[in-house]
Short mmCIF file of C-alpha atoms in Angstrom, two decimals:
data_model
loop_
_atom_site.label_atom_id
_atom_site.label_comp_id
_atom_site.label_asym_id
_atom_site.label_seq_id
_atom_site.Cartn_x
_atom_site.Cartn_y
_atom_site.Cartn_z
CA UNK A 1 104.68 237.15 141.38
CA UNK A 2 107.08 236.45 144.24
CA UNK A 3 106.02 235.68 147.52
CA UNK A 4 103.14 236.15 149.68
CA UNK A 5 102.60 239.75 147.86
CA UNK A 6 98.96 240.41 147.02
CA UNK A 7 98.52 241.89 143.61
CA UNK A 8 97.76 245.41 143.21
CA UNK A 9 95.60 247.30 140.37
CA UNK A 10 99.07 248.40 139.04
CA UNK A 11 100.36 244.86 139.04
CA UNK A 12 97.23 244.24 136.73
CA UNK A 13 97.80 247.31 134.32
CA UNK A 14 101.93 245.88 133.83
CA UNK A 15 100.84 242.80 133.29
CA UNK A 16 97.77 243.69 130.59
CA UNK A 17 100.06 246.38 128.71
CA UNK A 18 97.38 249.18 129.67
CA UNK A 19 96.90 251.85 132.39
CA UNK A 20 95.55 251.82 135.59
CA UNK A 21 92.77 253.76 134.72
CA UNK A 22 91.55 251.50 131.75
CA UNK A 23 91.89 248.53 134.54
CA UNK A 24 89.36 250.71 137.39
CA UNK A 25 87.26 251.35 134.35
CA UNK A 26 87.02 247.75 133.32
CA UNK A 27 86.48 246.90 136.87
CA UNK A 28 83.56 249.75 136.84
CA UNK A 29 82.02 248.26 134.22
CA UNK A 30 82.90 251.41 132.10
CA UNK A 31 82.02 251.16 128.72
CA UNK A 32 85.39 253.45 127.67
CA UNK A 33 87.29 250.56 127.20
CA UNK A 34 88.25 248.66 123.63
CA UNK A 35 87.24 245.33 123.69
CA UNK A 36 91.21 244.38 123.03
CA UNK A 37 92.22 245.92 126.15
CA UNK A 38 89.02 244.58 128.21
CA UNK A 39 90.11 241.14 127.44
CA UNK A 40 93.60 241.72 128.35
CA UNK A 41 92.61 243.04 131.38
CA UNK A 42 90.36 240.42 132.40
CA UNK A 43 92.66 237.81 131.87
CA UNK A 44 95.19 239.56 133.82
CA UNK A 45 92.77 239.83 136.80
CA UNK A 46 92.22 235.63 136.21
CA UNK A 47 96.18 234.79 135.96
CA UNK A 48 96.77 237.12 138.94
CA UNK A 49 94.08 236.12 141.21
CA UNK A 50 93.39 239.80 141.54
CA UNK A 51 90.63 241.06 143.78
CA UNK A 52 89.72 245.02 143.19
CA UNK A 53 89.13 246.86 146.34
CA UNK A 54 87.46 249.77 146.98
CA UNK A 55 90.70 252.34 146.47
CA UNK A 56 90.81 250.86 142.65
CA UNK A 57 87.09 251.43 142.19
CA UNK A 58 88.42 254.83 143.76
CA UNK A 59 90.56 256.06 140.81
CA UNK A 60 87.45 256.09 138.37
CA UNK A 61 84.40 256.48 140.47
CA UNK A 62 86.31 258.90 143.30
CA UNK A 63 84.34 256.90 146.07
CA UNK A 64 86.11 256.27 149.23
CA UNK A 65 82.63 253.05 150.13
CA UNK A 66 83.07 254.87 153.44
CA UNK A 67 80.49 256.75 155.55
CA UNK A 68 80.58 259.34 158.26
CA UNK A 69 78.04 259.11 161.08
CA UNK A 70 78.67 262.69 162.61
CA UNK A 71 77.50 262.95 166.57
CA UNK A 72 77.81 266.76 167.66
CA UNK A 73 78.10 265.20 171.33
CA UNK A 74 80.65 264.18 174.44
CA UNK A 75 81.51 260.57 174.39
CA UNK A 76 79.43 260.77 177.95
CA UNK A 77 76.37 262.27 176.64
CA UNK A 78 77.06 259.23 173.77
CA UNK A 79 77.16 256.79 176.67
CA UNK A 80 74.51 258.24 178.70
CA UNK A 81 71.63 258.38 175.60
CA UNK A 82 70.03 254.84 174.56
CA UNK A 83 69.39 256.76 171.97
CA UNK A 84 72.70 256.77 169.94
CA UNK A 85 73.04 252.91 170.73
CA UNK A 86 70.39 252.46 168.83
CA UNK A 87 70.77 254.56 165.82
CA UNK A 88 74.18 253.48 165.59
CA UNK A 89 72.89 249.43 165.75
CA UNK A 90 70.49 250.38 162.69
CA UNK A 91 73.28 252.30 160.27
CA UNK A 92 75.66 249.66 160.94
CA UNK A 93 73.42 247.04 160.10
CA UNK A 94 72.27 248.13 156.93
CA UNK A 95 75.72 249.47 155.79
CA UNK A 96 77.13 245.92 156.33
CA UNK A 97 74.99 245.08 153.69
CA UNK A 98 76.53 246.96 150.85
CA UNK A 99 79.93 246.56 152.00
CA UNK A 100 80.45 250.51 153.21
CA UNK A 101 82.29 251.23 155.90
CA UNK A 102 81.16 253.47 159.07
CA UNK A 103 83.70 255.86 160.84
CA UNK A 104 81.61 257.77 163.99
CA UNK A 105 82.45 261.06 164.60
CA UNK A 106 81.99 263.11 167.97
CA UNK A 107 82.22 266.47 167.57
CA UNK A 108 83.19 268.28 170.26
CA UNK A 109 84.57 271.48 170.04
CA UNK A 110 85.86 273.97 166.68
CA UNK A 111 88.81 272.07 166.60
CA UNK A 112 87.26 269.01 166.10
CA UNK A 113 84.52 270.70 163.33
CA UNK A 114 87.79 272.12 161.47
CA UNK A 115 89.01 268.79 161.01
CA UNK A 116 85.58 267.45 159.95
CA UNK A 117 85.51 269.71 157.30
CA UNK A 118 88.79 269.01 155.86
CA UNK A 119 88.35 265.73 155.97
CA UNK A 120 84.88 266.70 153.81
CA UNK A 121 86.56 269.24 151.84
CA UNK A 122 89.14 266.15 150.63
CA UNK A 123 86.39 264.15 150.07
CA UNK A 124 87.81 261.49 152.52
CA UNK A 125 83.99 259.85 152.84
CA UNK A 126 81.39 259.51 150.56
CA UNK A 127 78.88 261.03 152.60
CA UNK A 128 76.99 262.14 156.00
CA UNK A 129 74.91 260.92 158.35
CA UNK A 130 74.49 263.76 160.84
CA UNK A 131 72.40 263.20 164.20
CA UNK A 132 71.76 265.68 167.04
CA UNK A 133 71.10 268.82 164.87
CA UNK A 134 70.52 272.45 167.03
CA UNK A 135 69.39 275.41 165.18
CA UNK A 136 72.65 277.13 165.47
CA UNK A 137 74.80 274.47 164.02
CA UNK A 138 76.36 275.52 161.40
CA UNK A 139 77.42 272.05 159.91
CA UNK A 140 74.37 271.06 157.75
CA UNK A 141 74.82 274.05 155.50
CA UNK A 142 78.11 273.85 155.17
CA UNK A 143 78.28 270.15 154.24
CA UNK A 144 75.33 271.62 151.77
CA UNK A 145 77.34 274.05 150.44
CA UNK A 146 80.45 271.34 149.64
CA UNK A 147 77.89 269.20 147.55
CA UNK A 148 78.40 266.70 150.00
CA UNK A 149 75.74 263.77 150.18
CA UNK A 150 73.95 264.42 153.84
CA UNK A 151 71.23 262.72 155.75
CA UNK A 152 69.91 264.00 158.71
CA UNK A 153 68.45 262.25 161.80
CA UNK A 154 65.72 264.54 162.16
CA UNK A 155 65.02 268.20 160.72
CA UNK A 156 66.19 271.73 161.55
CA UNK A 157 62.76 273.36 160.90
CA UNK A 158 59.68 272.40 158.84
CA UNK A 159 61.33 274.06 156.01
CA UNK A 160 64.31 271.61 155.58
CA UNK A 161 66.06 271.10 152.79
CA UNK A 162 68.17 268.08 153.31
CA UNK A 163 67.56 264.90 153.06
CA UNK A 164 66.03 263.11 157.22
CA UNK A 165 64.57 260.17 158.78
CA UNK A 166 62.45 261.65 161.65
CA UNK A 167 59.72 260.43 163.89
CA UNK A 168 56.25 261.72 164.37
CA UNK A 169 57.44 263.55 167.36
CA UNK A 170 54.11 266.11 167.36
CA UNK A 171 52.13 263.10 166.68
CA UNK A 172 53.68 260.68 169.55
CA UNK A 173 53.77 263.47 172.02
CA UNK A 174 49.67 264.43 171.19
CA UNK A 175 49.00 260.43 171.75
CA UNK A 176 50.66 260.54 175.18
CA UNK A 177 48.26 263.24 176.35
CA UNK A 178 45.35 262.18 174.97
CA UNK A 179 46.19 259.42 177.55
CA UNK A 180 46.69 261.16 180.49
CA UNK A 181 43.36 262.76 179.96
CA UNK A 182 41.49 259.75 178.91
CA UNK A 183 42.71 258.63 182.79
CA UNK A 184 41.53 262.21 184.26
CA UNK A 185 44.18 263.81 184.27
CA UNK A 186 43.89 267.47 184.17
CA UNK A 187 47.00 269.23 185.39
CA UNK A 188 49.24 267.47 182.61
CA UNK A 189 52.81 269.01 182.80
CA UNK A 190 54.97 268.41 180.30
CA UNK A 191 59.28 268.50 180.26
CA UNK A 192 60.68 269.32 176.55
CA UNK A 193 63.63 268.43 174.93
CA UNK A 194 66.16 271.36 173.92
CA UNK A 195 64.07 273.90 172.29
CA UNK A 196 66.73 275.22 169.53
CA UNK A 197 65.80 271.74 168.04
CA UNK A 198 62.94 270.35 166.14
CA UNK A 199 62.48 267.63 167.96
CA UNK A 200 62.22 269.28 171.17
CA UNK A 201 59.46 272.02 169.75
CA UNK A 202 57.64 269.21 168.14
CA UNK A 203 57.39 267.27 171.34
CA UNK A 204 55.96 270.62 172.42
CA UNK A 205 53.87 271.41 169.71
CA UNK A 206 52.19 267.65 170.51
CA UNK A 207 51.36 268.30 174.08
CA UNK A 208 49.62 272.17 173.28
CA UNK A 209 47.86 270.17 170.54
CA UNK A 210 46.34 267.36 172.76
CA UNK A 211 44.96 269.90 174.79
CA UNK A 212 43.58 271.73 172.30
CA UNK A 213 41.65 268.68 170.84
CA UNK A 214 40.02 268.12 174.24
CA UNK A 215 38.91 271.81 174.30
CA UNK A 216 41.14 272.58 177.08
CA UNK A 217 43.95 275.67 177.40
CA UNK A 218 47.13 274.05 178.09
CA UNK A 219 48.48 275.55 180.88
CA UNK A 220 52.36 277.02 179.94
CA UNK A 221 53.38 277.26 182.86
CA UNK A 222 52.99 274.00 183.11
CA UNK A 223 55.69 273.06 180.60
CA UNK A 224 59.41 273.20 182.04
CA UNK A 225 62.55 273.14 179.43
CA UNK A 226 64.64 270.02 179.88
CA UNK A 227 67.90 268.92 177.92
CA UNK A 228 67.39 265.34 177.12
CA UNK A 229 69.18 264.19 179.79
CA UNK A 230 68.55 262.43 183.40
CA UNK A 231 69.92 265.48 185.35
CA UNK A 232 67.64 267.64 183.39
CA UNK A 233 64.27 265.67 183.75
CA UNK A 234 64.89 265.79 187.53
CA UNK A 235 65.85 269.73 187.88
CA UNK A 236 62.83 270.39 185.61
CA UNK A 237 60.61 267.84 187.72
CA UNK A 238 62.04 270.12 190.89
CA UNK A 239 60.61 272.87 189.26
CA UNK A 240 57.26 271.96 188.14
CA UNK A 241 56.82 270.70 191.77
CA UNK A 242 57.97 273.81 193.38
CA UNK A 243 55.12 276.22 191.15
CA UNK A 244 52.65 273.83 190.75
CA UNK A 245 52.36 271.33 193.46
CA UNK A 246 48.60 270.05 191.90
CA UNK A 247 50.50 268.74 189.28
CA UNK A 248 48.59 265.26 188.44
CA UNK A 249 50.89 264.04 185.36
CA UNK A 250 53.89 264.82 182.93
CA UNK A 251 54.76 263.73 179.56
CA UNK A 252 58.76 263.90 179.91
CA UNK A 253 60.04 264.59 175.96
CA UNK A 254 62.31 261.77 176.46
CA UNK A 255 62.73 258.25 178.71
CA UNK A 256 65.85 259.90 180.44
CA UNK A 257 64.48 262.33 181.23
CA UNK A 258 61.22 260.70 182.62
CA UNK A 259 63.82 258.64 184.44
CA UNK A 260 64.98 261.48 186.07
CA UNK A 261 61.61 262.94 187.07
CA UNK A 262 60.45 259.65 188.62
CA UNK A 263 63.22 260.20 191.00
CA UNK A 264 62.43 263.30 191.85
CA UNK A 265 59.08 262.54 192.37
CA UNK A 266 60.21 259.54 194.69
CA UNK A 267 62.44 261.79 196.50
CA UNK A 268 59.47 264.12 197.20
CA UNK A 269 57.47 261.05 198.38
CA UNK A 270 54.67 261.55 195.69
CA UNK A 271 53.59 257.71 194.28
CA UNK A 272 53.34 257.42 191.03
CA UNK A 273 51.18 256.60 189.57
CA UNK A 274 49.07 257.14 192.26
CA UNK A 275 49.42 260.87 193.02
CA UNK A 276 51.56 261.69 189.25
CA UNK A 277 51.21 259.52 186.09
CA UNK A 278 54.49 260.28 183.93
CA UNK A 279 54.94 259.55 179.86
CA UNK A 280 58.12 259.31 178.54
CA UNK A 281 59.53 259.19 174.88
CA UNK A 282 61.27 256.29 172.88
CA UNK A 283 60.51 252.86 174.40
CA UNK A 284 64.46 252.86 175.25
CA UNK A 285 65.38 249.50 177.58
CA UNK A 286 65.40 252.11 180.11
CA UNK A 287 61.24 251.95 179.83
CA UNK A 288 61.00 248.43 181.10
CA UNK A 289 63.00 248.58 184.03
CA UNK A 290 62.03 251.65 185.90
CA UNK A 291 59.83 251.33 189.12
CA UNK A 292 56.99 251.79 187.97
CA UNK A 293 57.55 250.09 184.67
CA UNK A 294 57.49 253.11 181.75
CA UNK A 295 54.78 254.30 179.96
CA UNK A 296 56.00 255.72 177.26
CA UNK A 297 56.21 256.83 172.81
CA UNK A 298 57.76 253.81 171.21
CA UNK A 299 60.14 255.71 168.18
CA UNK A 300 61.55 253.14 165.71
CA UNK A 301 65.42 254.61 166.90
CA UNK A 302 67.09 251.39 164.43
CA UNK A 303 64.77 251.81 161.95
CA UNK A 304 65.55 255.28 161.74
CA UNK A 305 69.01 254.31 161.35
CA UNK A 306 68.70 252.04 159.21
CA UNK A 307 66.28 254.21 156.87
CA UNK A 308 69.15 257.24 156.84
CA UNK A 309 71.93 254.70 155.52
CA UNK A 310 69.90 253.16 152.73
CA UNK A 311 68.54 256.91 151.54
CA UNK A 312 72.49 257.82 152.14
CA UNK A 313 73.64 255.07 149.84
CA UNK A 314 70.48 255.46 147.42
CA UNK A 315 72.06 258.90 147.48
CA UNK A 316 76.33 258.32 146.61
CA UNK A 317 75.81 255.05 144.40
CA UNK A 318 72.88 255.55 142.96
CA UNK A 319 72.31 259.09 142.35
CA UNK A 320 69.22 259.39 143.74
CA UNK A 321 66.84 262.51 144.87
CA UNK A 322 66.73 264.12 148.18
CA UNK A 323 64.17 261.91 150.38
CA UNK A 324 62.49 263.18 153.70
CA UNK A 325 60.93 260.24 155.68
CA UNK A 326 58.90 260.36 158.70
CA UNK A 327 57.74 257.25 160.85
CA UNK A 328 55.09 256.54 162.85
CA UNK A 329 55.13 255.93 166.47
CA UNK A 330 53.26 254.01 168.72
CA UNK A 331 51.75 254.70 172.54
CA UNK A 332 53.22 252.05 175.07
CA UNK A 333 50.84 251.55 177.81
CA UNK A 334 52.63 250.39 181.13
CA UNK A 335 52.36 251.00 185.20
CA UNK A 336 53.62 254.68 185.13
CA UNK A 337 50.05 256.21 183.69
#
C-alpha cells in the first residue's frame, strides 16, 4: 500500500489471489467459499487493515443498508405538521441502531414521483417507509408491484395489504367524545381530517360511534371536513359556527387543527371552555401551550416511527412476513374540555 489510500474490496481480492465476489461472500458469511480461499481472504483483510462497507456487502447481498422515508408533502406542510417531526425522530432513532441509512423524500409533483420510481426501479434503497397515504395515490401499489419492501404509516382502507404502524384512530376519537358527554355536552361537533384517507374516516367513524354508545344520533351536520392543517381547523370552525351557533364542543381530528379552531372561537368571543370545550388529536407540543392548555388523543407519533423501521428492517435483512401493527392511544385531560 502507498499512502494514505484506504483499501478497497478489490485491493483484498489482488492481494488473496481470488475474486471480488468470493471476498463479499466471505465477508457475508457465505458458505460458497473453499476453506483455502476463506483463509486467504481473511488474512488479506488482517494484513490490509481492511474494513468492508456496505457497497462490498452490496455485490453479494444487492443491499444498498439505505432506507427511503417517502413524504407525499410540501416542505411547508413538512414544517407546519408536528407530526412529521416526530415520526421522523422515531425512524431515525431506531435505524441508527442497525447502521442503515435514511434519505427523506418529499414528493411533490409527477416529476418528482418519476424519479422516485426510478430510483426504486434501480433498486437504489432497500426499502420504503411511506407516510401521508390518500386513496388516490398511486405509489403504494406500484412500489407493490416492484417487490419492493414497503411500510406504511397508517392504512389505505381496512382491507390493506401492506405492511403499517397505525394508531387507534376510531378508538382515540370515540374516547374524546365519551368525554365531552361525560361533561354534558350535547351539541358535540366534530372537524375531520382529509376524508380520501383512513385516518381521517376513522377519526370520523370514532365520533358517530361515541354517540351511538350513549344512545344518541350524532348530528352530521355537525361534522365539518378539515385538512389537517391550522387554516383548515379555523375555516371549518367558521363554518360550524355560522349553521350551528348552539354548538357546545368539537373534537378537532388533529391538534392543528384544534389550534386553529380555538382561534376562531376567540375571534368570535366565545370562551372556551366555558361556552365550547374543544378535543384535539396527537398530544403534539402544540397541546401544552395553547390558551387554554389542550385537551387532547395522545398517539405514540415516535413510536410509530420507530415500530415502521424495525418491521422495515425485520422485512430487507431478515426476510420476514408482512406485519400490520396498531397502537393504543390515550385521552389527555387538560383546560380545553
Amino acid at each position: 500500500m502507498t499512502g494514505n489510500r484506504q483499501p478497497t474490496i478489490k485491493t483484498v481480492a489482488a492481494r488473496a489471489g481470488v475474486g471480488r465476489t468470493t471476498v463479499s461472500r466471505v465477508i457475508n458469511g457465505s458458505d460458497l467459499v473453499s476453506a483455502d480461499a476463506r483463509e486467504r481472504v481473511l488474512a488479506a483483510i488482517k494484513e490490509l487493515n481492511y474494513v468492508p462497507n456496505s457497497v462490498a456487502r452490496g455485490l453479494v447481498t444487492s443491499r444498498t443498508d439505505s432506507v427511503a422515508l417517502v413524504i407525499p408533502e410540501s416542505e411547508s406542510r413538512l414544517g407546519a405538521e408536528p407530526f412529521f417531526a416526530a415520526l421522523i425522530r422515531g425512524v431515525s432513532a431506531a435505524l441508527a441502531e442497525t447502521g442503515t441509512q435514511l434519505q427523506l423524500t418529499l414528493v411533490r409533483d409527477q416529476l418528482e414521483r418519476d424519479q422516485l420510481t426510478a430510483s426504486v426501479a434501480t433498486r437504489r434503497v432497500d426499502g420504503v417507509l411511506l407516510v401521508s397515504v390518500h386513496a388516490n395515490d398511486r405509489l403504494p401499489g406500484i412500489l407493490e408491484e416492484m417487490g419492493l419492501p414497503t411500510v406504511l404509516a397508517g392504512r389505505r382502507d381496512e382491507r390493506e395489504g401492506l405492511s403499517y404502524v397505525d394508531s387507534d384512530n376510531a378508538g382515540g376519537a370515540a374516547a374524546a367524545v365519551r368525554h365531552l358527554l361525560g361533561r354534558g355536552r350535547r351539541r358535540i361537533a366534530t372537524i375531520t381530517g382529509a376524508l380520501d384517507m383512513d385516518v381521517g374516516r376513522s377519526r370520523l367513524a370514532g365520533w358517530r360511534d361515541a354517540h351511538r354508545e350513549a344512545g344518541l344520533r350524532a348530528d352530521e351536520s355537525l361534522a365539518e371536513t378539515g385538512d389537517f392543517s391550522e387554516e383548515g381547523g379555523r375555516r371549518a370552525m367558521r363554518s360550524l359556527l355560522e349553521r350551528a351557533p348552539d354548538l357546545d364542543a368539537v373534537f378537532a381530528a388533529s391538534d392543528l387543527m384544534a389550534v386553529g379552531a380555538l382561534a376562531e372561537l376567540r375571534r368570535q368571543k366565545r370562551q372556551v371552555p366555558g361556552d365550547v370545550a374543544i378535543i384535539g388529536f396527537e398530544d403534539s407540543v402544540l397541546a401544552r401551550h395553547t390558551d387554554p392548555p389542550l385537551t387532547t388523543v395522545r398517539q405514540p407519533v415516535e413510536e410509530i416511527g420507530r415500530t415502521m423501521a424495525r418491521i422495515l428492517t425485520d422485512i430487507t435483512q431478515h426476510g420476514a412476513e408482512r406485519q400490520q401493527v396498531t397502537l393504543p392511544t390515550e385521552l389527555v385531560v387538560r383546560e380545553s374540555s
